[in-house]
Amino acid sequence: MIHTIMPNQIICIDTDTLNELKIGDIIVYKKRNLRCHRIIKKFIFNNKIYFLTKGDHNKEKDSYVVTLDEIIGIVSYL
């Protein structure tokens, strides 16, 4: 898949709609550094919401899960 967001591109994020996150949304989150990847799966384990993500240009999904606490916002404008 081609890049949806190019390096150095300015994006806008929405921080008010985090409770409405769904598969296909592009999120900004912080693990060791800021990342901007697409949600490919959402699930609940022990009453906590988790997300599997993948960069659009990456062949494989990310090797970690993202928690709601790590999410800064959802990309609302490219």
CSV table of N, CA and C in Angstrom, one decimal, residues 14-70:
chain,number,residue,atom,x,y,z
A,14,ASP,N,-7.6,14.9,16.2
A,14,ASP,CA,-8.7,15.2,17.1
A,14,ASP,C,-8.5,14.4,18.3
A,15,THR,N,-8.6,15.0,19.5
A,15,THR,CA,-8.4,14.3,20.8
A,15,THR,C,-9.7,14.1,21.5
A,16,ASP,N,-10.8,14.6,20.9
A,16,ASP,CA,-12.1,14.5,21.6
A,16,ASP,C,-12.9,13.3,21.2
A,17,THR,N,-12.5,12.5,20.2
A,17,THR,CA,-13.3,11.4,19.7
A,17,THR,C,-12.6,10.0,20.0
A,18,LEU,N,-11.7,10.0,21.0
A,18,LEU,CA,-11.0,8.7,21.2
A,18,LEU,C,-11.9,7.6,21.6
A,19,ASN,N,-13.0,7.8,22.2
A,19,ASN,CA,-14.0,6.8,22.5
A,19,ASN,C,-14.7,6.2,21.3
A,20,GLU,N,-14.5,6.8,20.1
A,20,GLU,CA,-15.1,6.4,18.9
A,20,GLU,C,-14.2,5.7,17.9
A,21,LEU,N,-13.0,5.3,18.4
A,21,LEU,CA,-12.0,4.7,17.5
A,21,LEU,C,-12.5,3.4,16.9
A,22,LYS,N,-12.2,3.2,15.6
A,22,LYS,CA,-12.6,2.0,14.9
A,22,LYS,C,-11.5,1.6,13.9
A,23,ILE,N,-11.7,0.4,13.4
A,23,ILE,CA,-10.8,-0.2,12.5
A,23,ILE,C,-10.7,0.7,11.2
A,24,GLY,N,-9.5,1.0,10.8
A,24,GLY,CA,-9.3,1.8,9.6
A,24,GLY,C,-8.9,3.3,10.0
A,25,ASP,N,-9.2,3.7,11.2
A,25,ASP,CA,-8.8,5.0,11.6
A,25,ASP,C,-7.2,5.1,11.7
A,26,ILE,N,-6.7,6.3,11.4
A,26,ILE,CA,-5.3,6.5,11.6
A,26,ILE,C,-5.1,7.2,12.9
A,27,ILE,N,-4.2,6.7,13.8
A,27,ILE,CA,-4.0,7.3,15.1
A,27,ILE,C,-2.6,7.7,15.3
A,28,VAL,N,-2.4,8.7,16.2
A,28,VAL,CA,-1.1,9.1,16.6
A,28,VAL,C,-1.0,8.6,18.1
A,29,TYR,N,0.1,7.9,18.3
A,29,TYR,CA,0.3,7.4,19.7
A,29,TYR,C,1.8,7.4,20.0
A,30,LYS,N,2.1,7.2,21.3
A,30,LYS,CA,3.5,7.3,21.7
A,30,LYS,C,3.9,6.0,22.4
A,31,LYS,N,4.8,5.3,21.8
A,31,LYS,CA,5.5,4.2,22.5
A,31,LYS,C,6.8,4.8,23.0
A,32,ARG,N,7.9,4.6,22.3
A,32,ARG,CA,9.2,5.2,22.6
A,32,ARG,C,9.2,6.6,22.0
A,33,ASN,N,8.6,6.7,20.8
A,33,ASN,CA,8.5,8.0,20.1
A,33,ASN,C,7.1,8.1,19.5
A,34,LEU,N,6.8,9.2,18.9
A,34,LEU,CA,5.5,9.3,18.2
A,34,LEU,C,5.4,8.5,17.0
A,35,ARG,N,4.2,7.8,16.8
A,35,ARG,CA,4.0,7.0,15.6
A,35,ARG,C,2.6,7.4,15.1
A,36,CYS,N,2.4,7.2,13.8
A,36,CYS,CA,1.1,7.4,13.2
A,36,CYS,C,0.8,6.2,12.3
A,37,HIS,N,0.0,5.3,12.8
A,37,HIS,CA,-0.4,4.1,12.1
A,37,HIS,C,-1.9,3.9,12.1
A,38,ARG,N,-2.3,3.0,11.2
A,38,ARG,CA,-3.7,2.7,11.1
A,38,ARG,C,-4.1,1.5,12.0
A,39,ILE,N,-5.3,1.6,12.6
A,39,ILE,CA,-5.9,0.6,13.4
A,39,ILE,C,-6.4,-0.6,12.5
A,40,ILE,N,-5.9,-1.8,12.8
A,40,ILE,CA,-6.3,-3.0,12.0
A,40,ILE,C,-7.2,-3.9,12.8
A,41,LYS,N,-7.1,-3.8,14.1
A,41,LYS,CA,-7.9,-4.6,15.0
A,41,LYS,C,-8.1,-3.9,16.3
A,42,LYS,N,-9.3,-4.1,16.9
A,42,LYS,CA,-9.6,-3.5,18.2
A,42,LYS,C,-10.2,-4.7,19.0
A,43,PHE,N,-9.7,-4.8,20.3
A,43,PHE,CA,-10.2,-5.9,21.1
A,43,PHE,C,-10.1,-5.5,22.6
A,44,ILE,N,-10.9,-6.2,23.4
A,44,ILE,CA,-10.9,-5.9,24.9
A,44,ILE,C,-10.4,-7.2,25.6
A,45,PHE,N,-9.5,-6.9,26.5
A,45,PHE,CA,-8.9,-8.0,27.3
A,45,PHE,C,-8.9,-7.5,28.8
A,46,ASN,N,-9.4,-8.2,29.7
A,46,ASN,CA,-9.5,-7.8,31.1
A,46,ASN,C,-10.0,-6.4,31.3
A,47,ASN,N,-11.1,-6.1,30.6
A,47,ASN,CA,-11.8,-4.8,30.6
A,47,ASN,C,-11.0,-3.6,30.2
A,48,LYS,N,-9.9,-3.9,29.4
A,48,LYS,CA,-9.1,-2.8,28.8
A,48,LYS,C,-9.1,-2.9,27.3
A,49,ILE,N,-9.2,-1.8,26.6
A,49,ILE,CA,-9.2,-1.7,25.2
A,49,ILE,C,-7.8,-1.7,24.6
A,50,TYR,N,-7.6,-2.6,23.6
A,50,TYR,CA,-6.3,-2.6,22.9
A,50,TYR,C,-6.5,-2.5,21.4
A,51,PHE,N,-5.4,-2.1,20.7
A,51,PHE,CA,-5.5,-1.9,19.3
A,51,PHE,C,-4.2,-2.5,18.6
A,52,LEU,N,-4.4,-3.2,17.5
A,52,LEU,CA,-3.3,-3.7,16.7
A,52,LEU,C,-3.2,-2.6,15.6
A,53,THR,N,-2.0,-2.3,15.2
A,53,THR,CA,-1.8,-1.2,14.2
A,53,THR,C,-0.8,-1.7,13.2
A,54,LYS,N,-0.8,-0.9,12.1
A,54,LYS,CA,0.1,-1.2,11.0
A,54,LYS,C,0.3,0.0,10.2
A,55,GLY,N,1.5,0.3,9.8
A,55,GLY,CA,1.8,1.4,8.9
A,55,GLY,C,1.4,1.1,7.5
A,56,ASP,N,0.8,2.0,6.8
A,56,ASP,CA,0.3,1.7,5.5
A,56,ASP,C,1.4,1.2,4.5
A,57,HIS,N,2.6,1.6,4.7
A,57,HIS,CA,3.6,1.1,3.8
A,57,HIS,C,4.3,-0.2,4.3
A,58,ASN,N,4.0,-0.5,5.5
A,58,ASN,CA,4.7,-1.7,6.1
A,58,ASN,C,4.0,-3.0,5.6
A,59,LYS,N,4.8,-4.1,5.4
A,59,LYS,CA,4.2,-5.3,5.0
A,59,LYS,C,3.6,-6.1,6.1
A,60,GLU,N,4.1,-5.9,7.3
A,60,GLU,CA,3.6,-6.7,8.5
A,60,GLU,C,3.0,-5.7,9.5
A,61,LYS,N,2.0,-6.2,10.3
A,61,LYS,CA,1.5,-5.4,11.4
A,61,LYS,C,2.5,-5.2,12.4
A,62,ASP,N,2.3,-4.2,13.3
A,62,ASP,CA,3.2,-3.9,14.4
A,62,ASP,C,3.3,-5.1,15.3
A,63,SER,N,4.4,-5.2,16.0
A,63,SER,CA,4.7,-6.4,16.9
A,63,SER,C,4.2,-6.1,18.3
A,64,TYR,N,3.5,-5.1,18.5
A,64,TYR,CA,3.0,-4.7,19.8
A,64,TYR,C,1.6,-4.3,19.7
A,65,VAL,N,0.9,-4.1,20.9
A,65,VAL,CA,-0.4,-3.6,20.9
A,65,VAL,C,-0.4,-2.2,21.5
A,66,VAL,N,-1.3,-1.4,21.1
A,66,VAL,CA,-1.4,0.0,21.6
A,66,VAL,C,-2.6,0.1,22.6
A,67,THR,N,-2.4,0.7,23.7
A,67,THR,CA,-3.5,0.9,24.7
A,67,THR,C,-4.1,2.3,24.5
A,68,LEU,N,-5.3,2.4,24.9
A,68,LEU,CA,-6.0,3.7,24.8
A,68,LEU,C,-5.2,4.8,25.5
A,69,ASP,N,-4.5,4.5,26.6
A,69,ASP,CA,-3.7,5.5,27.3
A,69,ASP,C,-2.5,6.0,26.5
A,70,GLU,N,-2.1,5.3,25.5
A,70,GLU,CA,-0.9,5.7,24.7
A,70,GLU,C,-1.3,6.5,23.5
